[in-house]
PDB file of C-alpha atoms and ligand atoms in Angstrom:
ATOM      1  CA  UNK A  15       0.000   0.000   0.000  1.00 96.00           C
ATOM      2  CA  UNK A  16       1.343   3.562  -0.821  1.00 98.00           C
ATOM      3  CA  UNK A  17      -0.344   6.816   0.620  1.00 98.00           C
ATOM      4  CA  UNK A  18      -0.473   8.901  -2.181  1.00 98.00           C
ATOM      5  CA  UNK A  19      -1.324  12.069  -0.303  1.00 98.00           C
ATOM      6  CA  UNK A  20      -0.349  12.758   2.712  1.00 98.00           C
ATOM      7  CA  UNK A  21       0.488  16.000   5.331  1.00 98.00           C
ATOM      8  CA  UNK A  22       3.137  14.099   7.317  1.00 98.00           C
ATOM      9  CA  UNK A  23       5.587  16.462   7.069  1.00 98.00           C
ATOM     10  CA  UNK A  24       5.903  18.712  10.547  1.00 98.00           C
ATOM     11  CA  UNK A  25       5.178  22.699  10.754  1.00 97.00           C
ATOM     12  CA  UNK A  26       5.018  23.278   6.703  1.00 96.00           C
ATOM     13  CA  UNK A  27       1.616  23.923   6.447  1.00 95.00           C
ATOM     14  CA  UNK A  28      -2.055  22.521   8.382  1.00 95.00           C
ATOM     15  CA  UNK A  29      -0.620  18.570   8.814  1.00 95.00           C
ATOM     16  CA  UNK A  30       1.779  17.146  11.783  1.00 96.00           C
ATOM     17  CA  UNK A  31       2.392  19.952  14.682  1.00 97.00           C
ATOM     18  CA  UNK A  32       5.962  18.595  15.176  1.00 97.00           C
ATOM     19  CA  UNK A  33       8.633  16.168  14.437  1.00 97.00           C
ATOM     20  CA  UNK A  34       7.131  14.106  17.548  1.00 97.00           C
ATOM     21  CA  UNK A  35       3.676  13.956  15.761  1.00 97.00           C
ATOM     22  CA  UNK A  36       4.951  13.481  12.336  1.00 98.00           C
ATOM     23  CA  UNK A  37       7.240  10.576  13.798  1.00 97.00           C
ATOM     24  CA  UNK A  38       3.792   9.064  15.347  1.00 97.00           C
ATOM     25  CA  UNK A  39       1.891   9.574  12.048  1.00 97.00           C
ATOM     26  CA  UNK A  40       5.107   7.403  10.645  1.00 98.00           C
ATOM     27  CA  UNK A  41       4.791   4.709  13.419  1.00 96.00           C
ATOM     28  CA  UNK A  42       1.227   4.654  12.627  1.00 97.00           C
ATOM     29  CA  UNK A  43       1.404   3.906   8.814  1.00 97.00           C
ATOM     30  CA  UNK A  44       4.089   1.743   8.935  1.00 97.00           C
ATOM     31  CA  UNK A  45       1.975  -0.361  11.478  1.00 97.00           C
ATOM     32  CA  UNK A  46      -0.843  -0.426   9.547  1.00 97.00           C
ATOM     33  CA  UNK A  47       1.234  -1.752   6.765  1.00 97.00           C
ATOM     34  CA  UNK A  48       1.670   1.072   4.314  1.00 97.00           C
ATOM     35  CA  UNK A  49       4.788   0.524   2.483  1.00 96.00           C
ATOM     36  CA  UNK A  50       5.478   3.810   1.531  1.00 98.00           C
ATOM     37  CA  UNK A  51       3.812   6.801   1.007  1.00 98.00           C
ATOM     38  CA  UNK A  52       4.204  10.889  -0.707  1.00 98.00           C
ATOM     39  CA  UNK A  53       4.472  14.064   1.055  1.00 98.00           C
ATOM     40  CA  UNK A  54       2.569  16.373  -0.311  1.00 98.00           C
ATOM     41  CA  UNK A  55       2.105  19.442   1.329  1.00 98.00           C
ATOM     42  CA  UNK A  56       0.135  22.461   0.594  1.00 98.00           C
ATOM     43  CA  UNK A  57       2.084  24.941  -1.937  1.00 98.00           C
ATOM     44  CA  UNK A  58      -0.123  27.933  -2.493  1.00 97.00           C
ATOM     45  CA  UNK A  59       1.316  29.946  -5.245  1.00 96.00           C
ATOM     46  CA  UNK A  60      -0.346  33.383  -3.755  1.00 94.00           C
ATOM     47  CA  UNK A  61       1.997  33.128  -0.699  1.00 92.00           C
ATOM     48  CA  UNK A  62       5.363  31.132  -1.598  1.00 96.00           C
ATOM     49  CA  UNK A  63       7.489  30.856  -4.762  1.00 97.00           C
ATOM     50  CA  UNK A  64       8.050  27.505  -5.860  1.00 98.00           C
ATOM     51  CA  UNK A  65      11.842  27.562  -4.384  1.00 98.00           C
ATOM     52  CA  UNK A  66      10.827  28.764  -1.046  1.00 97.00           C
ATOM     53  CA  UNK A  67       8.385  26.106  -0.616  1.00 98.00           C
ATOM     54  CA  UNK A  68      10.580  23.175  -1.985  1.00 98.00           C
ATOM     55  CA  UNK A  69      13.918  25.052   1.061  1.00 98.00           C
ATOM     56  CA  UNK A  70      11.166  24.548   3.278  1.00 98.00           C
ATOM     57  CA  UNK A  71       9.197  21.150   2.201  1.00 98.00           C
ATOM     58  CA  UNK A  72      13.081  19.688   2.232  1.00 97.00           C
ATOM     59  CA  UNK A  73      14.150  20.694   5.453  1.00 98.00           C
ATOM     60  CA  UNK A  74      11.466  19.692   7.310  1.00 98.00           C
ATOM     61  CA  UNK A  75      11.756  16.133   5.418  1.00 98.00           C
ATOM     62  CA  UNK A  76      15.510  16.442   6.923  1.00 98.00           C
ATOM     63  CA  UNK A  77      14.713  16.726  10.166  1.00 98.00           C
ATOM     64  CA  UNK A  78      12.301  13.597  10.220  1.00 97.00           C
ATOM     65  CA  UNK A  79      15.006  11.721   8.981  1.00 97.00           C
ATOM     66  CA  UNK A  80      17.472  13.150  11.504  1.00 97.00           C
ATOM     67  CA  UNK A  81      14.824  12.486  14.604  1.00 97.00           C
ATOM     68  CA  UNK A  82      14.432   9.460  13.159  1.00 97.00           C
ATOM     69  CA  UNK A  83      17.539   8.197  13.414  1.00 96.00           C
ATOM     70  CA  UNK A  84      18.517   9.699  16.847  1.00 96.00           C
ATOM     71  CA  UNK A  85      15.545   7.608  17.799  1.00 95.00           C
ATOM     72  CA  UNK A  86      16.454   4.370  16.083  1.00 94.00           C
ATOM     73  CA  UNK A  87      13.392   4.309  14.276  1.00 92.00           C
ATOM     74  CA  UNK A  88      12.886   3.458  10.914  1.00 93.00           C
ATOM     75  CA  UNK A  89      10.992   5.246   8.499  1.00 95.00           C
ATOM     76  CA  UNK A  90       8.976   4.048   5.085  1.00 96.00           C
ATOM     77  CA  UNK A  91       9.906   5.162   2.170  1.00 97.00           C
ATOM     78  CA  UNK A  92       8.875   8.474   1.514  1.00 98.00           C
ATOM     79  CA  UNK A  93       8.625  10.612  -1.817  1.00 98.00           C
ATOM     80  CA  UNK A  94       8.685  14.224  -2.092  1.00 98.00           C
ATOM     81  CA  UNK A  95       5.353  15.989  -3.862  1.00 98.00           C
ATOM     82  CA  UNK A  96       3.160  18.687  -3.228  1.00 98.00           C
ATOM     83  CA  UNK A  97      -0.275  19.445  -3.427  1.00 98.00           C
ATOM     84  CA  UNK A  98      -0.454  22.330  -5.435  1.00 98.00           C
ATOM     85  CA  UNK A  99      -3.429  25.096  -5.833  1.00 97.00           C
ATOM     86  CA  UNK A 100      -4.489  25.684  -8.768  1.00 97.00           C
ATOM     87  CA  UNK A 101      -5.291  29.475  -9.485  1.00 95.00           C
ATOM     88  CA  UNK A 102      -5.225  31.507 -12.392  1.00 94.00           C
ATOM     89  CA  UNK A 103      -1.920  31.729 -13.970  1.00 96.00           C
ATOM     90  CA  UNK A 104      -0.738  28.395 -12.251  1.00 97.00           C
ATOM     91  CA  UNK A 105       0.486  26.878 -15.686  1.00 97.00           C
ATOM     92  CA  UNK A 106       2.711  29.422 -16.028  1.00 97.00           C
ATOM     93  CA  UNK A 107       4.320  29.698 -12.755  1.00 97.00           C
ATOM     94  CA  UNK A 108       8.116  28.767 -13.183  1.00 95.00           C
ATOM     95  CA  UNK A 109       9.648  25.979 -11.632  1.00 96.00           C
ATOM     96  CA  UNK A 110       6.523  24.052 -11.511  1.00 97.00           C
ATOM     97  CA  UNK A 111       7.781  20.978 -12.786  1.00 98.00           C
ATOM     98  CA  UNK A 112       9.414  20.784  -9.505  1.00 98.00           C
ATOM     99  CA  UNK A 113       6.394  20.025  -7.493  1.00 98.00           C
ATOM    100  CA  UNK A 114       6.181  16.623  -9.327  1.00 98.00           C
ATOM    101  CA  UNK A 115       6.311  14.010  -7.325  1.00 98.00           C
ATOM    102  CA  UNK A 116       9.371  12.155  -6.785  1.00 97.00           C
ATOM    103  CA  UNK A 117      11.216  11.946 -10.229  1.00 97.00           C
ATOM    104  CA  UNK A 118       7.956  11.466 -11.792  1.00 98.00           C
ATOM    105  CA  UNK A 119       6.314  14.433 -14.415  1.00 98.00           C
ATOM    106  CA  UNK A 120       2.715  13.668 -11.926  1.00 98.00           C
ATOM    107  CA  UNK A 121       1.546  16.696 -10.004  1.00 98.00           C
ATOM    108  CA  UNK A 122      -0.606  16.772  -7.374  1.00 98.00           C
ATOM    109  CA  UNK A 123      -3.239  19.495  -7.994  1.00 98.00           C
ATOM    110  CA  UNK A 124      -5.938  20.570  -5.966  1.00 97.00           C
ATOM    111  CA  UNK A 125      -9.136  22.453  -7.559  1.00 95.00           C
ATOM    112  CA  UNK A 126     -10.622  25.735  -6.075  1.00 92.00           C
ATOM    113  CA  UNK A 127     -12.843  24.973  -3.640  1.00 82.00           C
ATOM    114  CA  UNK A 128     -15.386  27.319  -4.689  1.00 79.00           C
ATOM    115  CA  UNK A 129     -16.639  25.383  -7.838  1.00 76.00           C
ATOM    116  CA  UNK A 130     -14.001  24.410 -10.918  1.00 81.00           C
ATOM    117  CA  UNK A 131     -16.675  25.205 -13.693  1.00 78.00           C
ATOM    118  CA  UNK A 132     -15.417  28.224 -14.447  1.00 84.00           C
ATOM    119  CA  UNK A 133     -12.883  28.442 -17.782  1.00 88.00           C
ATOM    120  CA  UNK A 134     -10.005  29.320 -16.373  1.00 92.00           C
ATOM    121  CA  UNK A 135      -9.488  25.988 -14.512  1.00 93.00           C
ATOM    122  CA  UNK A 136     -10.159  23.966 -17.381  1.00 92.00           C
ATOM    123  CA  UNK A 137      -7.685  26.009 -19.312  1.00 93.00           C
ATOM    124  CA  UNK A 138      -5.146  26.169 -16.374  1.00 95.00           C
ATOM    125  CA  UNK A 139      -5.488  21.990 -16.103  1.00 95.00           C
ATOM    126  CA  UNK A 140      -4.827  21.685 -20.583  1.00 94.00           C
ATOM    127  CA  UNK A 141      -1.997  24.159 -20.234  1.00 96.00           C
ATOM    128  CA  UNK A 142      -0.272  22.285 -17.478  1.00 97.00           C
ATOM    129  CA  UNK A 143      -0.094  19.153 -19.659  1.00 95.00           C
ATOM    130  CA  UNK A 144       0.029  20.581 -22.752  1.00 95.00           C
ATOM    131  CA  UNK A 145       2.492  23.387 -22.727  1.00 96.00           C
ATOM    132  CA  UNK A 146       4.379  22.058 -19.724  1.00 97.00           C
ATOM    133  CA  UNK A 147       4.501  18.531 -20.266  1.00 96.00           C
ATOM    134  CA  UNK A 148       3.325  17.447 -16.226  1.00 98.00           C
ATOM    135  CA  UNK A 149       0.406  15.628 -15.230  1.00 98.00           C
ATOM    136  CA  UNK A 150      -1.873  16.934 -13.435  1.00 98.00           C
ATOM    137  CA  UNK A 151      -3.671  14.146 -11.002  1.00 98.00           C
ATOM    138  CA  UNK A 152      -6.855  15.813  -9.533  1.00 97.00           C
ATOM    139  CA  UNK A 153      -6.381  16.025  -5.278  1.00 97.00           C
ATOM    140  CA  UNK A 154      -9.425  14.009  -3.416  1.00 97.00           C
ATOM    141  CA  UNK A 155     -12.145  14.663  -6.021  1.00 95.00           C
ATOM    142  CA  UNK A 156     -14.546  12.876  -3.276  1.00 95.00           C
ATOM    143  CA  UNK A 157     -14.283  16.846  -2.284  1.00 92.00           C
ATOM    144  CA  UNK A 158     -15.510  18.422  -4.583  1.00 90.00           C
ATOM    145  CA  UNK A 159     -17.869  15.837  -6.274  1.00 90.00           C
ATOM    146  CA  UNK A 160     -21.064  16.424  -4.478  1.00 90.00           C
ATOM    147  CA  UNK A 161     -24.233  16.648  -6.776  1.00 90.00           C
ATOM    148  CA  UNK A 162     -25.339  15.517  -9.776  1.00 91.00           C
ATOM    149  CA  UNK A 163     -24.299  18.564 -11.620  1.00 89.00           C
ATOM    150  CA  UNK A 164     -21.005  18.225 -10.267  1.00 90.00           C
ATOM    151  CA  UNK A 165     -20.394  15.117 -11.930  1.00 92.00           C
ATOM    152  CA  UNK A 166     -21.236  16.367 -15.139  1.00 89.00           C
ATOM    153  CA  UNK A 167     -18.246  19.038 -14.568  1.00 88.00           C
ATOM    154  CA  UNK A 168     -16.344  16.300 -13.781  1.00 90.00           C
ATOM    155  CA  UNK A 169     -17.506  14.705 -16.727  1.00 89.00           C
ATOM    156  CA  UNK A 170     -15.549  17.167 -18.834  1.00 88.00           C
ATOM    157  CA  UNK A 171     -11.880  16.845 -17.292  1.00 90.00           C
ATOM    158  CA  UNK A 172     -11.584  13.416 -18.754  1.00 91.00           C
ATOM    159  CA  UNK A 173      -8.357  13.754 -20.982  1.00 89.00           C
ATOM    160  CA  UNK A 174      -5.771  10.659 -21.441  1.00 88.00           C
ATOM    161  CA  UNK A 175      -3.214  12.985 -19.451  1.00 92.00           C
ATOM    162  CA  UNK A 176      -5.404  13.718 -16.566  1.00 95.00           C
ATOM    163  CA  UNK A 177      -5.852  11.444 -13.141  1.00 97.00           C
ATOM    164  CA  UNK A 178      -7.901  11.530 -10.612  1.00 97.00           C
ATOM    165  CA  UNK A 179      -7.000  10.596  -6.660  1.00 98.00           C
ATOM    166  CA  UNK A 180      -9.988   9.708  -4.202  1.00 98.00           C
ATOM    167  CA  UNK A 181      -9.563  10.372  -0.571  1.00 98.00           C
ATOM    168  CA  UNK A 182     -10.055   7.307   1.724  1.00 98.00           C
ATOM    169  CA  UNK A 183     -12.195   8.266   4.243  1.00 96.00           C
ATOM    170  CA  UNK A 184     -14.982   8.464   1.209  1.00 97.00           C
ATOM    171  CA  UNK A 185     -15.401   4.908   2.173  1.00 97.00           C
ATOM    172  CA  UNK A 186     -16.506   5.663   5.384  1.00 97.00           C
ATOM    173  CA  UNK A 187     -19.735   6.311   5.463  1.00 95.00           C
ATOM    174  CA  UNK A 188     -22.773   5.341   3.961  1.00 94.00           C
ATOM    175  CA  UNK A 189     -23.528   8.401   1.200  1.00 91.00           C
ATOM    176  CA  UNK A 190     -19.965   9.153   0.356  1.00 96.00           C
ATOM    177  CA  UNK A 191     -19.702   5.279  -0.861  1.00 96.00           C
ATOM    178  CA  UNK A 192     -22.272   5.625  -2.714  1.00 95.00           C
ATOM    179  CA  UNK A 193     -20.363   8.597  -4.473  1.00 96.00           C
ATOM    180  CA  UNK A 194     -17.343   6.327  -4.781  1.00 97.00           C
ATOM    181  CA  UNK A 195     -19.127   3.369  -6.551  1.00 96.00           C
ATOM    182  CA  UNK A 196     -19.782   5.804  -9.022  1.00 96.00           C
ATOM    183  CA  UNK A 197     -16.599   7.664  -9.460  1.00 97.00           C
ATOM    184  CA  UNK A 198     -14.907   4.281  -9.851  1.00 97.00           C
ATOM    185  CA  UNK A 199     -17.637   3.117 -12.049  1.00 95.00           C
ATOM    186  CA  UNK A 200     -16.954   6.565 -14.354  1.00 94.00           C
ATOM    187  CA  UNK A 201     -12.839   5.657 -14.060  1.00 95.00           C
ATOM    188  CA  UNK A 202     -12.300   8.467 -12.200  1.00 96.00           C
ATOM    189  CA  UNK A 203     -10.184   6.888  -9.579  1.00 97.00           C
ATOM    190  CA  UNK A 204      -6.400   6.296 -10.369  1.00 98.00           C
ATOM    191  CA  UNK A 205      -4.647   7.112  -6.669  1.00 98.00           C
ATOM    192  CA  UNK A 206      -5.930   6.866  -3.031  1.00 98.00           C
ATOM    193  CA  UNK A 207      -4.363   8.498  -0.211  1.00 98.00           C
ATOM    194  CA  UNK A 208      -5.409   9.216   3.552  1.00 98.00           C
ATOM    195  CA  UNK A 209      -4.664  13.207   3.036  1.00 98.00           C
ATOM    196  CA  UNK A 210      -3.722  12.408   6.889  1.00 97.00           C
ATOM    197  CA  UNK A 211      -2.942  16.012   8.518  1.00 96.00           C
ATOM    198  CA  UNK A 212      -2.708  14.803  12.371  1.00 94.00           C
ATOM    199  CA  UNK A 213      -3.350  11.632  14.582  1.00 95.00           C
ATOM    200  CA  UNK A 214      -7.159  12.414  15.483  1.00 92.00           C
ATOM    201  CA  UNK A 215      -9.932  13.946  13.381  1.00 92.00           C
ATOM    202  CA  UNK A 216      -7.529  13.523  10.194  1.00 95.00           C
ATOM    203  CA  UNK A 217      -5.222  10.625  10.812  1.00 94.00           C
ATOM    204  CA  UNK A 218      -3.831   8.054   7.817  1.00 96.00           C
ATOM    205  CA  UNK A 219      -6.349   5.499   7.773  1.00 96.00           C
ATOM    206  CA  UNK A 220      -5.185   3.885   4.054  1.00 97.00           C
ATOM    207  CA  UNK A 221      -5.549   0.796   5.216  1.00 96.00           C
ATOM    208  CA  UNK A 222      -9.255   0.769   6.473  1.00 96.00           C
ATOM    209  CA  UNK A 223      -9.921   1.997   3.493  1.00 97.00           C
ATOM    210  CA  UNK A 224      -8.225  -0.435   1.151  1.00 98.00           C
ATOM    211  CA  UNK A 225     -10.591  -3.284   2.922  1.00 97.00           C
ATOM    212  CA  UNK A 226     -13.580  -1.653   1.782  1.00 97.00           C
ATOM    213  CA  UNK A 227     -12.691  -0.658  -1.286  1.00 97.00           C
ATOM    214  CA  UNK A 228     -11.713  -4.237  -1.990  1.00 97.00           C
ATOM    215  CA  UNK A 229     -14.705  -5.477  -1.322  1.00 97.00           C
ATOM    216  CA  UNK A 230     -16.248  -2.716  -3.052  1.00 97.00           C
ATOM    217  CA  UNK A 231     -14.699  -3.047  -6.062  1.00 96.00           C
ATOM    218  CA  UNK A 232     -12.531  -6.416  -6.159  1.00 96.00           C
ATOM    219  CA  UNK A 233      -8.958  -6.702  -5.538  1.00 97.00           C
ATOM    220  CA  UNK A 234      -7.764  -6.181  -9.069  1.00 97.00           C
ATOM    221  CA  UNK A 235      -9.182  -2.605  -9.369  1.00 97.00           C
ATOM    222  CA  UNK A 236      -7.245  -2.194  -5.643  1.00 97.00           C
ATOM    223  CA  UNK A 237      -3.961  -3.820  -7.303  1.00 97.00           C
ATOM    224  CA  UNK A 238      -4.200  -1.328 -10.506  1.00 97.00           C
ATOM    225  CA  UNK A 239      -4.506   1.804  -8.246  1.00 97.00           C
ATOM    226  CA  UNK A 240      -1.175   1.093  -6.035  1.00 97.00           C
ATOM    227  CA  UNK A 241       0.406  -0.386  -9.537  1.00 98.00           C
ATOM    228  CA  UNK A 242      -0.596   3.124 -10.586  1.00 97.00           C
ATOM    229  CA  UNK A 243       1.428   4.531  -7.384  1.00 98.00           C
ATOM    230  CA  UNK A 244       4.477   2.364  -8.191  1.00 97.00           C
ATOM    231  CA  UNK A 245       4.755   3.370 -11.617  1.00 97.00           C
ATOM    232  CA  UNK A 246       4.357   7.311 -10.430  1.00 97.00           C
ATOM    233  CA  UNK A 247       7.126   6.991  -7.653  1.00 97.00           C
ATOM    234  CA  UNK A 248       9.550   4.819  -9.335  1.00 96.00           C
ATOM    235  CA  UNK A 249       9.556   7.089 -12.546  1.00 91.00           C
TER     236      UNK A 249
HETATM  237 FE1  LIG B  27      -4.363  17.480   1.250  1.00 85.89          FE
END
């Protein structure tokens, strides 16, 4: 299992308080037999340039691994990301390439929260894979999905170079599985990740949700998404 999106990293943005908790979050995951998982904190193009973000994102990655090893404890494997807002201009924003995770040319993207019917995002979402050559993997779309009319937006971001990650705890309860029989039904589910920020009311819970969605949808459709997440973070 791989947790595609996570907020492990400590004091970059709204995930793990401090090294302590991001170490726990770590403990957790590895526990619950994640294998290895991607770091993708928030980058929000308003406030940071891409280079600030990535001196920041890597440094506090360095001191995990340095608590880490003072404590003896070893980590999963871990690849660097970002989830990255999308606002107007994005696809032009230099260095973006950057935010890709690991070695890969797949970028974490997540959609205004405010509706994404509006041009601009569609054009923002083509131009990142068409004039910059990424691509772009839509962030927890379980969050944005809501009503029927949604799913019709939806509808139109289908594109060979676009992917789409679901959030795990949309197998939780009762309505939201109903919304991810039909996302997976549509193929609109390539990645899952916990988007874990903290050990209580957000906490990495991957593998809860892998047991349902097996049964859900079978374990070949579970194999092909974390296939999907090997391919991505061994590019
Ligand atoms: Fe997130």
């Amino acid at each position: 299992m791989i947790d595609f999106h996570t907020h492990i990293l400590p004091e970059i943005d709204d995930g793990a308080r401090s090294v302590r908790r991001s170490l726990e979050m770590y403990e957790y995951q590895k526990n619950s037999g994640v294998d290895a998982l991607v770091a993708t904190p928030h980058f929000y193009p308003d406030n940071m340039t891409v280079e600030s973000f990535l001196q920041k994102r890597n440094n506090a990655y360095e001191r995990v691994l340095e608590a880490s090893e003072e404590k003896k404890i070893s980590l999963i494997p871990t690849y660097l990301g970002a989830e990255a807002a999308l606002a107007p201009g994005f696809s032009r924003i230099d260095g973006i390439e950057k935010l890709c995770i690991g070695n890969s040319n797949y970028i974490l993207v997540e959609m205004p929260h405010d509706g994404w019917n509006s041009v601009w995002v569609q054009r923002e979402i083509y131009s990142v894979s068409a004039n910059r050559g990424l691509i772009p993997i839509i962030a927890h779309i379980d969050r944005y999905i809501l009503t029927k009319s949604d799913f019709k937006t939806l509808d139109s971001f289908f594109d060979p170079n676009v992917c789409f990650q679901i959030n795990a705890d949309c197998y939780f309860s009762f309505s939201s599985r109903r919304r991810a029989k039909k996302f997976a039904k549509m193929n609109a589910i390539q990645f899952v990740g916990s988007d874990c920020h903290n050990m209580s009311d957000r906490a990495p819970t991957l593998a809860k949700c892998v047991q349902i969605m097996k049964k859900m949808h079978g374990e070949d459709f579970v194999n092909e998404i974390f296939e999907n997440s090997r391919i991505v973070v061994n590019s």
